[in-house]
CSV table of C-alpha atoms and ligand atoms in Angstrom, one decimal:
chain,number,residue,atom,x,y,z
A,1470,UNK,CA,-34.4,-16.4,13.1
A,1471,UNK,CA,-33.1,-13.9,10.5
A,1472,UNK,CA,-35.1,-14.7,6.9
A,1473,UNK,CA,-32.5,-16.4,4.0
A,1474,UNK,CA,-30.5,-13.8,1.8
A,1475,UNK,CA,-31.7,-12.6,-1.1
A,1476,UNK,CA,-30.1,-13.9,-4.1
A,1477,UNK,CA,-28.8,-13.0,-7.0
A,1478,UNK,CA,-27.2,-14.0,-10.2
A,1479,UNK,CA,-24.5,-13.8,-12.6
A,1480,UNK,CA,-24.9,-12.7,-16.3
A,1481,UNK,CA,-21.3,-14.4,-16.8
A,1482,UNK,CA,-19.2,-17.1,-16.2
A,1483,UNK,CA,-17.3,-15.7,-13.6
A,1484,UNK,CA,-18.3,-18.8,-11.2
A,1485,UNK,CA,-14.5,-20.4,-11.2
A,1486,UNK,CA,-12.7,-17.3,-10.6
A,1487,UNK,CA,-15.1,-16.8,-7.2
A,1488,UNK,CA,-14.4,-20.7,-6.3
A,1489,UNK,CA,-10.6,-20.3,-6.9
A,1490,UNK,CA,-11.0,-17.2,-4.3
A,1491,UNK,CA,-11.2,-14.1,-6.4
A,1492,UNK,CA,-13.7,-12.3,-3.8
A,1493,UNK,CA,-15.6,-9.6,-6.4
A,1494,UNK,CA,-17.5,-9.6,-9.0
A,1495,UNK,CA,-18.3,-6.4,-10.9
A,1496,UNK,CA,-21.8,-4.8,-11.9
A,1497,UNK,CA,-21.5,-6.0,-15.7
A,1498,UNK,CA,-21.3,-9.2,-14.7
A,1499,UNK,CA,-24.2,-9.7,-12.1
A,1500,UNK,CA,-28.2,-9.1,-12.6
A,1501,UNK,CA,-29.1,-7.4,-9.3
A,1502,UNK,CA,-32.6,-7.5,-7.9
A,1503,UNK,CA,-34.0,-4.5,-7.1
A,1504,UNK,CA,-34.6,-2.4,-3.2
A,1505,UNK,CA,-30.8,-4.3,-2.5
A,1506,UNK,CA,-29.4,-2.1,0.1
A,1507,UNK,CA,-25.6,-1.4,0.7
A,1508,UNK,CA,-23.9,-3.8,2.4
A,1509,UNK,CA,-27.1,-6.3,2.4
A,1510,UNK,CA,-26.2,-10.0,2.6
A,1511,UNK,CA,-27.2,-12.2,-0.5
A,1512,UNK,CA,-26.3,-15.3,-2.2
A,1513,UNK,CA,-24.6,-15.1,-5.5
A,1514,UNK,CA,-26.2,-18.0,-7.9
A,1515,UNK,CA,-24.6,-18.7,-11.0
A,1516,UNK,CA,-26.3,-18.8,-14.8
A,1517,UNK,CA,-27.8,-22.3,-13.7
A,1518,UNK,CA,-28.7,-21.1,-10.5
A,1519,UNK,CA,-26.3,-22.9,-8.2
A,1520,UNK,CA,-25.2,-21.3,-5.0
A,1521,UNK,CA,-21.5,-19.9,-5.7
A,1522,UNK,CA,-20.7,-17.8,-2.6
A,1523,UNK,CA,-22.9,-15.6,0.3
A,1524,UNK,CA,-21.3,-11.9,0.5
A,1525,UNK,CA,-22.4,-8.1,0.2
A,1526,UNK,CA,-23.9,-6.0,-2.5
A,1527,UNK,CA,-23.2,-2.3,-3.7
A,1528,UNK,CA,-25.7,-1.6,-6.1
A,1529,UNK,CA,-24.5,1.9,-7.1
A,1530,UNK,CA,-20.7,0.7,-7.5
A,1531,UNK,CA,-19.1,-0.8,-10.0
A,1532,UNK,CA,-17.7,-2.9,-7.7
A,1533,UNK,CA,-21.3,-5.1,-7.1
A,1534,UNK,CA,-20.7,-7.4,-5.4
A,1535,UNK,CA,-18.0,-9.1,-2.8
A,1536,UNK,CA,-18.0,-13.0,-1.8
A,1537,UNK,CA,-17.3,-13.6,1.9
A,1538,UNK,CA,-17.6,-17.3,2.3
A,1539,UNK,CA,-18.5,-19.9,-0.3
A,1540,UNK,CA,-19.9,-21.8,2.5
A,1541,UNK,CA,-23.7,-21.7,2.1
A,1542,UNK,CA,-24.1,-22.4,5.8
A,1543,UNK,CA,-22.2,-20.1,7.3
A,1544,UNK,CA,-24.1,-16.6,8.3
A,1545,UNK,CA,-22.4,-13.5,7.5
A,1546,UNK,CA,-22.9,-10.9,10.2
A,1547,UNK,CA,-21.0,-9.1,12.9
A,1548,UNK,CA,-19.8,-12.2,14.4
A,1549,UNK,CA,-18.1,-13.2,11.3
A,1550,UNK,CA,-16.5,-10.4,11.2
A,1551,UNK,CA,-14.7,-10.9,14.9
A,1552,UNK,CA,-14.1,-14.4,13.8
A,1553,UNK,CA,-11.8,-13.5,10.3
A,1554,UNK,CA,-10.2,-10.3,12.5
A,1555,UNK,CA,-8.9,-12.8,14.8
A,1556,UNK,CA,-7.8,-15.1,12.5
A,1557,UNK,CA,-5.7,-12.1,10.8
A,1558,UNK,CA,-4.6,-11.2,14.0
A,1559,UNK,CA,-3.0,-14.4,14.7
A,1560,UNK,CA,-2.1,-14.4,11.5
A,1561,UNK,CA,0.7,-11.3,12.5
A,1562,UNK,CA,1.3,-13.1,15.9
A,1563,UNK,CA,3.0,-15.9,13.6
A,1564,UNK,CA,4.5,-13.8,10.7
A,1565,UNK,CA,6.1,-10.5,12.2
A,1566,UNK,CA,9.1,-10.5,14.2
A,1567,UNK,CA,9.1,-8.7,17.6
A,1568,UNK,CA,9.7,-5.4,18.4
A,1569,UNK,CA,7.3,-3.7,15.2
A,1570,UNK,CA,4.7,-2.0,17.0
A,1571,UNK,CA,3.2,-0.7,13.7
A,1572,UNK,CA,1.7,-3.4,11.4
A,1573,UNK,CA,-1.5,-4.3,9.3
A,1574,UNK,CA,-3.8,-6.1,11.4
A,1575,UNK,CA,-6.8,-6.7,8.7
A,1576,UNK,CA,-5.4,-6.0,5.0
A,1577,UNK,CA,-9.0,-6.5,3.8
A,1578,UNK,CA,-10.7,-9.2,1.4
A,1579,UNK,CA,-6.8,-10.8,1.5
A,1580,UNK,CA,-7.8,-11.6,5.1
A,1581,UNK,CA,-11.3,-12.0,4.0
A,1582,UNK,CA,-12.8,-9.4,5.2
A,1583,UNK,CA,-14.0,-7.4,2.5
A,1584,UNK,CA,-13.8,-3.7,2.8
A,1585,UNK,CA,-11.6,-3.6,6.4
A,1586,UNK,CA,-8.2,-2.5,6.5
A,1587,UNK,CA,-6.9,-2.1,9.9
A,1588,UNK,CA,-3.6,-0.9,10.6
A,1589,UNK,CA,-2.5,-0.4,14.1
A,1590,UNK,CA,0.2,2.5,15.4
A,1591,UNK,CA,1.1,1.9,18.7
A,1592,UNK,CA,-2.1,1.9,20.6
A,1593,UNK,CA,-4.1,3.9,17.9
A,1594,UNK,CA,-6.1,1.9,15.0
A,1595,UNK,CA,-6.6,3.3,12.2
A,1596,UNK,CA,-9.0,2.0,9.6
A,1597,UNK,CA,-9.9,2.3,6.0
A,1598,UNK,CA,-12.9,1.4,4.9
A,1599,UNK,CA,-14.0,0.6,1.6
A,1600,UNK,CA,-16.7,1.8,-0.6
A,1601,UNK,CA,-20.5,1.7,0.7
A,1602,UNK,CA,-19.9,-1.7,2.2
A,1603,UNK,CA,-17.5,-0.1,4.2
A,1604,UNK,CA,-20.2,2.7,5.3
A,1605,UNK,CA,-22.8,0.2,5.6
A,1606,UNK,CA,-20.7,-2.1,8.0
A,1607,UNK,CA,-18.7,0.3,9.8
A,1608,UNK,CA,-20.1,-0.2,13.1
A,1609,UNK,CA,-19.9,-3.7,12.9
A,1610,UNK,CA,-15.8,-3.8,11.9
A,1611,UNK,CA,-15.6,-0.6,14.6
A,1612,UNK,CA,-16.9,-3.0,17.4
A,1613,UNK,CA,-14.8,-5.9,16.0
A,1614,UNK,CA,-11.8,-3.9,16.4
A,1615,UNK,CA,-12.6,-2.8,19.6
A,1616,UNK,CA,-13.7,-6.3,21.2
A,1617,UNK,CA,-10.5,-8.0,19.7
A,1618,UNK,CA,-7.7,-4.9,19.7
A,1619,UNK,CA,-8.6,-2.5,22.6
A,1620,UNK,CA,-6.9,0.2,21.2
A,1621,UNK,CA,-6.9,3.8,22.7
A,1622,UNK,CA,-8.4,5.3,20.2
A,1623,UNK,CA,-10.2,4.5,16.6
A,1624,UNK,CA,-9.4,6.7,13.4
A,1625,UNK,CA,-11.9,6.0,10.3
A,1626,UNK,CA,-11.0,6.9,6.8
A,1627,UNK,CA,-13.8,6.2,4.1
A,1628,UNK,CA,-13.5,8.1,0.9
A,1629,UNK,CA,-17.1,8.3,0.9
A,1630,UNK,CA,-17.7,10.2,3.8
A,1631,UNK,CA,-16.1,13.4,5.0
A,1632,UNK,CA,-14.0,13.9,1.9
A,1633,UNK,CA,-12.3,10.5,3.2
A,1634,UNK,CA,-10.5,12.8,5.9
A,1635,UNK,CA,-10.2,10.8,9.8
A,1636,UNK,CA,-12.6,10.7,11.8
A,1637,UNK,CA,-11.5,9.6,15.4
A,1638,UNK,CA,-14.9,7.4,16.2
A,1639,UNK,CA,-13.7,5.3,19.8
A,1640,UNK,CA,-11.5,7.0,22.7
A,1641,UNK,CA,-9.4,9.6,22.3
A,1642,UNK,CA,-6.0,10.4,20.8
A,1643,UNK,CA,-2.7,10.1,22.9
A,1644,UNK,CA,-1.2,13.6,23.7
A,1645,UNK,CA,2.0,14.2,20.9
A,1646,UNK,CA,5.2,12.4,21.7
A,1647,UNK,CA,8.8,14.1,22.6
A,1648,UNK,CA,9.3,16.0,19.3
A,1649,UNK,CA,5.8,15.2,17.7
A,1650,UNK,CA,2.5,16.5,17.2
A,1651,UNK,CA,-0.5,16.4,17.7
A,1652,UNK,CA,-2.1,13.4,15.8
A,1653,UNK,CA,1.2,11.5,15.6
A,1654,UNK,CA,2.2,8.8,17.1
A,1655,UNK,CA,6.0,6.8,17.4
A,1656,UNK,CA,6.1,3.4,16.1
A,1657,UNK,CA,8.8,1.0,15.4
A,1658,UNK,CA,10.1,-1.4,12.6
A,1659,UNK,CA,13.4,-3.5,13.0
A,1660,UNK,CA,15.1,-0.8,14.9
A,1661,UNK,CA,14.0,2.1,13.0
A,1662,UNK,CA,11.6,4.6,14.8
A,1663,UNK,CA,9.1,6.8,13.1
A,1664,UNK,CA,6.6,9.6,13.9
A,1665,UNK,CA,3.1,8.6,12.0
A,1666,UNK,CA,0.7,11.5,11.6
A,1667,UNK,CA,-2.4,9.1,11.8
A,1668,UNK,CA,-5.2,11.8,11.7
A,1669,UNK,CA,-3.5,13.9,8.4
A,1670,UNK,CA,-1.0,11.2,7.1
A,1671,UNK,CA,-1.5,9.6,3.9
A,1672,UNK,CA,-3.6,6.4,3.4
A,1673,UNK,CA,-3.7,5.5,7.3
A,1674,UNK,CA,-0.5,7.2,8.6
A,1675,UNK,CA,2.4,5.1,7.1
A,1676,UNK,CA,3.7,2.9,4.1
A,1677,UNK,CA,3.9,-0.1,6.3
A,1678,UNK,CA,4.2,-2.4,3.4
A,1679,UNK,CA,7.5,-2.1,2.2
A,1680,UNK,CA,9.0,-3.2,5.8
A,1681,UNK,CA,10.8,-6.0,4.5
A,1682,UNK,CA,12.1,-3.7,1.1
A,1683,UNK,CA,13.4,-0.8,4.1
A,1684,UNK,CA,15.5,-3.6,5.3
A,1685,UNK,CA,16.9,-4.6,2.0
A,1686,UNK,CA,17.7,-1.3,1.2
A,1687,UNK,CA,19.2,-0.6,4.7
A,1688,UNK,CA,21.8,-3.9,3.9
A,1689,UNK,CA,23.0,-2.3,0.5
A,1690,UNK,CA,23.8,1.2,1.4
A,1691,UNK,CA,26.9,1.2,3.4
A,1692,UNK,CA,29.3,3.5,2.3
A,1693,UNK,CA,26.9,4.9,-0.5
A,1694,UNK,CA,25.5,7.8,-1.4
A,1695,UNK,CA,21.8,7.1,-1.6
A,1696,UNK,CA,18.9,9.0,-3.6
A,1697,UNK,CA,15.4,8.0,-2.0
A,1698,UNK,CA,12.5,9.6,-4.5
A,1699,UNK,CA,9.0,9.5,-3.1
A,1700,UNK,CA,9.9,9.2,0.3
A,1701,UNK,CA,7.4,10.2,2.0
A,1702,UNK,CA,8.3,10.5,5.6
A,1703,UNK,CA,11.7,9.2,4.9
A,1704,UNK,CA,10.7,5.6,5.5
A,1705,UNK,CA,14.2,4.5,3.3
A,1706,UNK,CA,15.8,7.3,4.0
A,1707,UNK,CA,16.0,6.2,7.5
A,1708,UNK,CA,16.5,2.6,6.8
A,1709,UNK,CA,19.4,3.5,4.0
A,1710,UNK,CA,21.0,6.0,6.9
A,1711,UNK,CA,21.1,3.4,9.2
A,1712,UNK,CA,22.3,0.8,7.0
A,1713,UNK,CA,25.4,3.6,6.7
A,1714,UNK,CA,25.1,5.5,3.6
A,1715,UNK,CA,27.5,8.4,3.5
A,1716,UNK,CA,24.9,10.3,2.1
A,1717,UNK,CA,21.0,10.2,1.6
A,1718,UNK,CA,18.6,12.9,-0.1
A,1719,UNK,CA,15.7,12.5,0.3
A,1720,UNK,CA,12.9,14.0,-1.9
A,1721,UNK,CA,8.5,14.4,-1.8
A,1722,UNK,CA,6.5,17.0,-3.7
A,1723,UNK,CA,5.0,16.9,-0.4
A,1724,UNK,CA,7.2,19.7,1.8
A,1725,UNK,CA,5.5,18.9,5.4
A,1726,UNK,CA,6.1,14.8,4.5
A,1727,UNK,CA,10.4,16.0,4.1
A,1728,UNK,CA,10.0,18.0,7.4
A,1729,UNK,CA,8.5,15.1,8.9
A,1730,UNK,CA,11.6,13.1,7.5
A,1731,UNK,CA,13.9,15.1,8.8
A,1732,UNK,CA,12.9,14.9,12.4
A,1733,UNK,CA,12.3,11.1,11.3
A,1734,UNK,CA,16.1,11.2,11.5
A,1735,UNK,CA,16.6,13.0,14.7
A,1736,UNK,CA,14.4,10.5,16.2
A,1737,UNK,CA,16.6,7.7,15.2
A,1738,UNK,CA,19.8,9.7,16.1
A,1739,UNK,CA,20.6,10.8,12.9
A,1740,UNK,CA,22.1,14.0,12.2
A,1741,UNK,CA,19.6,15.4,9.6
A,1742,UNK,CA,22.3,18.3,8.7
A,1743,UNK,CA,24.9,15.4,7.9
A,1744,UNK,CA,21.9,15.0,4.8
A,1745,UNK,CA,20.0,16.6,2.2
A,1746,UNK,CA,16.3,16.9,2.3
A,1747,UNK,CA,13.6,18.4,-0.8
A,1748,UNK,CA,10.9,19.3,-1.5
A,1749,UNK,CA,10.7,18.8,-5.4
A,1750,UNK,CA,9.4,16.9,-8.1
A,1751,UNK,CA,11.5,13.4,-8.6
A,1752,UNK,CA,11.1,13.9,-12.5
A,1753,UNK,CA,13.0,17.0,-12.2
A,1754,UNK,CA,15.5,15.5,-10.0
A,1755,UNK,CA,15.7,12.1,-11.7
A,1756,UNK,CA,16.0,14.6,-14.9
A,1757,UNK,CA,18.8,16.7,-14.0
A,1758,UNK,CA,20.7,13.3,-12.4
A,1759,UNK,CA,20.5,11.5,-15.7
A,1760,UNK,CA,21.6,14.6,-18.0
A,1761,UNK,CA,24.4,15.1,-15.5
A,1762,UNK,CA,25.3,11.3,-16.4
A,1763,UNK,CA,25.2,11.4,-20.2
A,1764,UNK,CA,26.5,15.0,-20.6
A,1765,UNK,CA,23.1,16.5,-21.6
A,1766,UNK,CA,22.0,19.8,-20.4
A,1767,UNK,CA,19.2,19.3,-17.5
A,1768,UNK,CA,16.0,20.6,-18.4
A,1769,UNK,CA,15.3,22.6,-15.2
A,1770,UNK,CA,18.1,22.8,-12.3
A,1771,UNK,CA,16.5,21.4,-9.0
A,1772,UNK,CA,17.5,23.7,-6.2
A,1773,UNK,CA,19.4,22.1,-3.3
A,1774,UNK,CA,20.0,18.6,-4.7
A,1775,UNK,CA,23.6,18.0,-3.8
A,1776,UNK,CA,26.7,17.7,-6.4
A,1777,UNK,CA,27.7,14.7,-8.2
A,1778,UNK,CA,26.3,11.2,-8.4
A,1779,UNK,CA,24.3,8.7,-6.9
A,1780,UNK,CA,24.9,4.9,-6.3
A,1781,UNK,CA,21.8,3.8,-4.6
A,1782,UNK,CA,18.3,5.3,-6.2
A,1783,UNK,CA,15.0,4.6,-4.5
A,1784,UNK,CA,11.7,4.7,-6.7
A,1785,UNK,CA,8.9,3.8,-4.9
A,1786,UNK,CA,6.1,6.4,-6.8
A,1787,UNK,CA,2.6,6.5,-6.1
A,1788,UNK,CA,-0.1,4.5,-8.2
A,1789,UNK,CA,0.1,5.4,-11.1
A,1790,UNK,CA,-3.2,3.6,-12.5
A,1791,UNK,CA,-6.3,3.6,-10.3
A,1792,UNK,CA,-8.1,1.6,-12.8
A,1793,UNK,CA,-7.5,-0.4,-15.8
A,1794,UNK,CA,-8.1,2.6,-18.3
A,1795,UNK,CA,-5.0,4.1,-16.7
A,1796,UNK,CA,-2.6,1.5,-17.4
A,1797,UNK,CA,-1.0,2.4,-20.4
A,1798,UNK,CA,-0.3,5.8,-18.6
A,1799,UNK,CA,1.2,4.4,-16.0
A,1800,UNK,CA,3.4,2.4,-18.2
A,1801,UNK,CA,4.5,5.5,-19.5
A,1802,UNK,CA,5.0,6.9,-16.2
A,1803,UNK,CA,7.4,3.7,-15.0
A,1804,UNK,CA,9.1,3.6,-18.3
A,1805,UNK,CA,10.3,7.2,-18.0
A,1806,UNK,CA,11.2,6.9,-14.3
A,1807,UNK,CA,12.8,4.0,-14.5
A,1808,UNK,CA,15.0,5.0,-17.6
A,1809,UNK,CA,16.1,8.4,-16.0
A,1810,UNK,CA,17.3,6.4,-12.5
A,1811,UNK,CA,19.1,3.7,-14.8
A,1812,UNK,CA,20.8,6.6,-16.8
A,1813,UNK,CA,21.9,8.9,-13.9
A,1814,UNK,CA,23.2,5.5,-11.8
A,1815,UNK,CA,27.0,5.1,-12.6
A,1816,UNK,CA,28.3,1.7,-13.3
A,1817,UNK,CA,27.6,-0.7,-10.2
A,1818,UNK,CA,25.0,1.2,-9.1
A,1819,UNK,CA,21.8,0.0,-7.8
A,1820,UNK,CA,18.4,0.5,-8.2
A,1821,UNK,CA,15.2,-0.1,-5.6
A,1822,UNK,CA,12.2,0.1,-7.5
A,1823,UNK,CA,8.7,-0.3,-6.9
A,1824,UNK,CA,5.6,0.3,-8.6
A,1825,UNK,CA,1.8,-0.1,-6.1
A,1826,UNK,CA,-0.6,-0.3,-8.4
A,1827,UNK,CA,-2.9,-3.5,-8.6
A,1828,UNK,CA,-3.5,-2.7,-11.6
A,1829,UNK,CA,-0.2,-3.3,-13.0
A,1830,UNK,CA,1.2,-7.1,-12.3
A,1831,UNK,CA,4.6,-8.0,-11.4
A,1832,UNK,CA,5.3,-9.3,-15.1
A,1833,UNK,CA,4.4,-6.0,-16.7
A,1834,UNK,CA,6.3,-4.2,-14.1
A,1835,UNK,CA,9.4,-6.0,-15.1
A,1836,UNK,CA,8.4,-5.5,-18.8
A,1837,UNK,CA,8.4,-1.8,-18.2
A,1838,UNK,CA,11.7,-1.4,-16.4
A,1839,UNK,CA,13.5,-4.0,-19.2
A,1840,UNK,CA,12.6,-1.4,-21.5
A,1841,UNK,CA,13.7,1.6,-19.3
A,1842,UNK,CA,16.7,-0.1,-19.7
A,1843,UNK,CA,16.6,-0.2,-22.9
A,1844,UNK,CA,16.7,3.2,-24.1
A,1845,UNK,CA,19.1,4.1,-21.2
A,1846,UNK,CA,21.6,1.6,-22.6
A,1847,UNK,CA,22.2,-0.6,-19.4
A,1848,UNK,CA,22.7,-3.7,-19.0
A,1849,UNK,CA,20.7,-4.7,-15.7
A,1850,UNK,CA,21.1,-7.6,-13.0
A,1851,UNK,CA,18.4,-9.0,-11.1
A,1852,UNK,CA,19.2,-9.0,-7.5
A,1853,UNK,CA,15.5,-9.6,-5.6
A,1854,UNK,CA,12.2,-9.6,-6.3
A,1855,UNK,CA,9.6,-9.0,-3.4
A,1856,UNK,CA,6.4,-7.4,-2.7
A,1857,UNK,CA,4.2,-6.5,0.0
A,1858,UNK,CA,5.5,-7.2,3.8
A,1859,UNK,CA,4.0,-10.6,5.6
A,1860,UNK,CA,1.3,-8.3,7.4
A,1861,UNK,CA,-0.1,-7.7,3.8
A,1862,UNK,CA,-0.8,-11.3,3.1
A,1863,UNK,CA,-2.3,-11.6,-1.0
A,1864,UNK,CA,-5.1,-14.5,-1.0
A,1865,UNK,CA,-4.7,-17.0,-3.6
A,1866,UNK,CA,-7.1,-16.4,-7.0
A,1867,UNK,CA,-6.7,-13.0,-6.1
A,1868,UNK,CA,-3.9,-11.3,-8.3
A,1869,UNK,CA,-5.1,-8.0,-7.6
A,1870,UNK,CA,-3.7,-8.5,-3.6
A,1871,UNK,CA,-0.3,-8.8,-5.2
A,1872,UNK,CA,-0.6,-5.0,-5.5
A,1873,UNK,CA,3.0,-4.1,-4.6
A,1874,UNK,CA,6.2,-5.3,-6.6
A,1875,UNK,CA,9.4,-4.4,-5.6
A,1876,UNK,CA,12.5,-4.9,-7.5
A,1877,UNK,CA,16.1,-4.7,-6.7
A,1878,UNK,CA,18.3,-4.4,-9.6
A,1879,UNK,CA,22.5,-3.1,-10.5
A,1880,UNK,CA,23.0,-1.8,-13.6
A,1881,UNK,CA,26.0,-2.7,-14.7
B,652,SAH,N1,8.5,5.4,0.0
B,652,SAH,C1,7.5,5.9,1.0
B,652,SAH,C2,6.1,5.9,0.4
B,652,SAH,C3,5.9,6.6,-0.9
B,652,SAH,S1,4.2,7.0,-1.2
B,652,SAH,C4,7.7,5.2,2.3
B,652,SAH,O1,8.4,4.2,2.3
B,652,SAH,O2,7.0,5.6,3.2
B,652,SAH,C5,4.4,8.1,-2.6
B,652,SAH,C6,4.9,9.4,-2.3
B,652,SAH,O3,5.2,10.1,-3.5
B,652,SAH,C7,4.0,10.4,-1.6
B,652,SAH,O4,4.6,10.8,-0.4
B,652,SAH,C8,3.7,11.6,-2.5
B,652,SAH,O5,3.7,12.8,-1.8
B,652,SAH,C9,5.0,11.5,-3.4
B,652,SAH,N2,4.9,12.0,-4.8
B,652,SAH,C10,3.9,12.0,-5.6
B,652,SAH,N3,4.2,12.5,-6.8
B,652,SAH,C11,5.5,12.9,-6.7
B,652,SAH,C12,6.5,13.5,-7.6
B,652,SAH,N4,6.2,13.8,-8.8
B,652,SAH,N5,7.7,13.8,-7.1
B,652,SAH,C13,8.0,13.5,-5.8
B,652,SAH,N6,7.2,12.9,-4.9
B,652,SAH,C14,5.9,12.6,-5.4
């Protein structure tokens, strides 16, 4: 018989927010004993010493502390983890419709598990792991993936280790599809097929998240001439393309993501020629789009970005705050984007955006593009809200799971 947790306590009243499901709570706000080691199991007490939840320390982060049950009877240890990675599995079985072979299988404390997220390409899972718990625990959510998944082969990212590059830790990588490479595999989303580099993509491969927000965008671009902006692998591009857009130009600061964009498009039978793909900066192209709009003189020419206008922009940027002190940055950041899209979109036009950071919450967002719109002097129609697709589930208590917002809006 394993001895009880060690326990420790909070220094503030923080007790509420852990019983309404908010899973952390942060180094200022606990009193850790000392000799904890990462990832070791204690019981959180509050000021009076009442049991508020069992979970896992780190007590070199910032991030102290992480509740896994407030059930002080249940044990937390490898079999727990199984248990809630089945639960999120079954969770998928019920939410996604058939036919997506790539998807988020664990999406981390929001399927509480703290510290997992396992997103599955195909046969190849690919895991990031959070933080020292996610060190500590690794063989522990490894084995629970491979009990539960059986997947061909098991990629690790942990920013702590190897410069957070993959590792492949279980079997071994599928050979490289028709037309891919090595590392990639082909998955598919709601007809749309796409090559994901799992072992040098970005986060684990693919942006799986804004599924749903691909197929909105797909249902709007008929007949348009469609501007997707951090595109990454062309995840919209494709969608929009599909969806029969006369046009789409797609644009990364990232050159080998646009290559991988265009043969995106071949692999969906798309003739990538018929479209314009860059490698460029989208404030320089958003830039030059608005000053071609209003009249103004562009402040530095992007080369290869076709003639004329837009009437379907896509801004899905990365995070621009990756903590709180960054937020008024980022509102900067959003502010400016938004305001160039909204000038350089001619009447009718419509705007995708989305901002990722949790950081930022869905009213701010909204507060930020209303005053984009603002000093570009639209008026602006809400047409949909959304956020994250239904394999990123958000637990209650826990605004910080609401991490992506995703707007669809016409200026008029
Ligand atoms: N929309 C994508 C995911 C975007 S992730 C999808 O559906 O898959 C954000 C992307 O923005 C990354 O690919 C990154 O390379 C790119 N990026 C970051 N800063 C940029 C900039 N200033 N201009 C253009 N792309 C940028």
């Amino acid at each position: 018989m394993a001895s009880p947790p060690r326990t420790i306590r909070l220094t503030q009243g923080i007790e509420g927010s852990l019983r309404g499901g908010h899973p952390w709570a942060f180094a200022d706000a606990v009193a850790l004993a000392p000799g904890l080691a990462d990832g070791e199991v204690v019981d959180l007490l509050d000021r009076r010493g009442e049991f508020v939840a069992r979970g896992t320390v780190e007590p070199r982060s910032p991030l102290a502390f992480r509740a896994w049950t407030l059930d002080p009877d249940q044990r937390v240890d490898a079999a727990l983890v199984v248990q809630r990675l089945a639960g999120a599995i079954a969770l998928r079985r019920e939410l996604l419709r058939p036919g997506v072979t790539g998807f988020r299988a664990c999406h981390g404390e929001n399927d509480h598990l703290p510290g997992l997220q396992c997103d599955l390409y195909g046969d190849v899972a690919s895991l990031r792991t959070d933080g020292a718990l996610g060190v500590a625990w690794e063989e522990r959510f490894v084995g629970a993936v491979q009990q539960l998944l059986r997947p061909r082969a098991i990629v690790v990212r942990n920013p702590l280790l190897q410069d957070g590059e993959a590792r492949v830790v279980a079997g071994t990588m599928p050979a490289a599809p028709a037309g891919g490479r090595d590392g990639e595999v082909v998955i598919e989303e709601h007809g749309r097929r796409f090559f994901v580099d799992v072992l040098r993509g970005q986060k684990t491969g693919f942006f799986l998240d804004q599924r749903e927000n691909r197929d909105r965008v797909a249902q709007l671009a008929r007949g348009r001439r469609v501007l997707n902006t951090f595109a990454y692998t062309g995840g919209f591009s494709v969608a929009a393309a599909q969806g029969g857009a006369a046009h789409v130009t797609t644009v990364d600061l990232a050159a080998p993501a646009v290559e991988t964009a265009r043969r995106n498009f071949a692999l969906n039978g798309l003739d990538p020629a018929a479209h314009s793909f860059l490698a460029a900066d989208a404030f320089d192209v958003l830039a030059e789009l608005a000053a071609r709009a209003t009249g103004g003189a562009p402040p530095q020419p992007v080369a290869g970005l076709p003639t004329g206008s837009f009437d379907l922009i896509v801004l899905d940027p990365p995070s621009f705050a990756h903590s709180r002190k960054m937020v008024p940055r980022a509102e900067k950041a959003y502010e400016k984007l938004n305001e160039l899209a909204l000038r350089a979109l001619p009447p009718g036009g419509w705007l995708a955006t989305a901002s990722c950071s949790s950081h930022v919450r869905e009213a701010d967002f909204l507060a930020y593009v209303a005053t984009a719109a603002v000093r570009a002097r639209r008026r602006v129609t809400i047409a949909a809200i959304a956020g994250a697709a239904p394999d990123h589930p958000a637990r209650l208590g826990f605004p910080e799971g609401r991490y992506l917002k995703f707007a669809l809006l016409r200026a008029e």
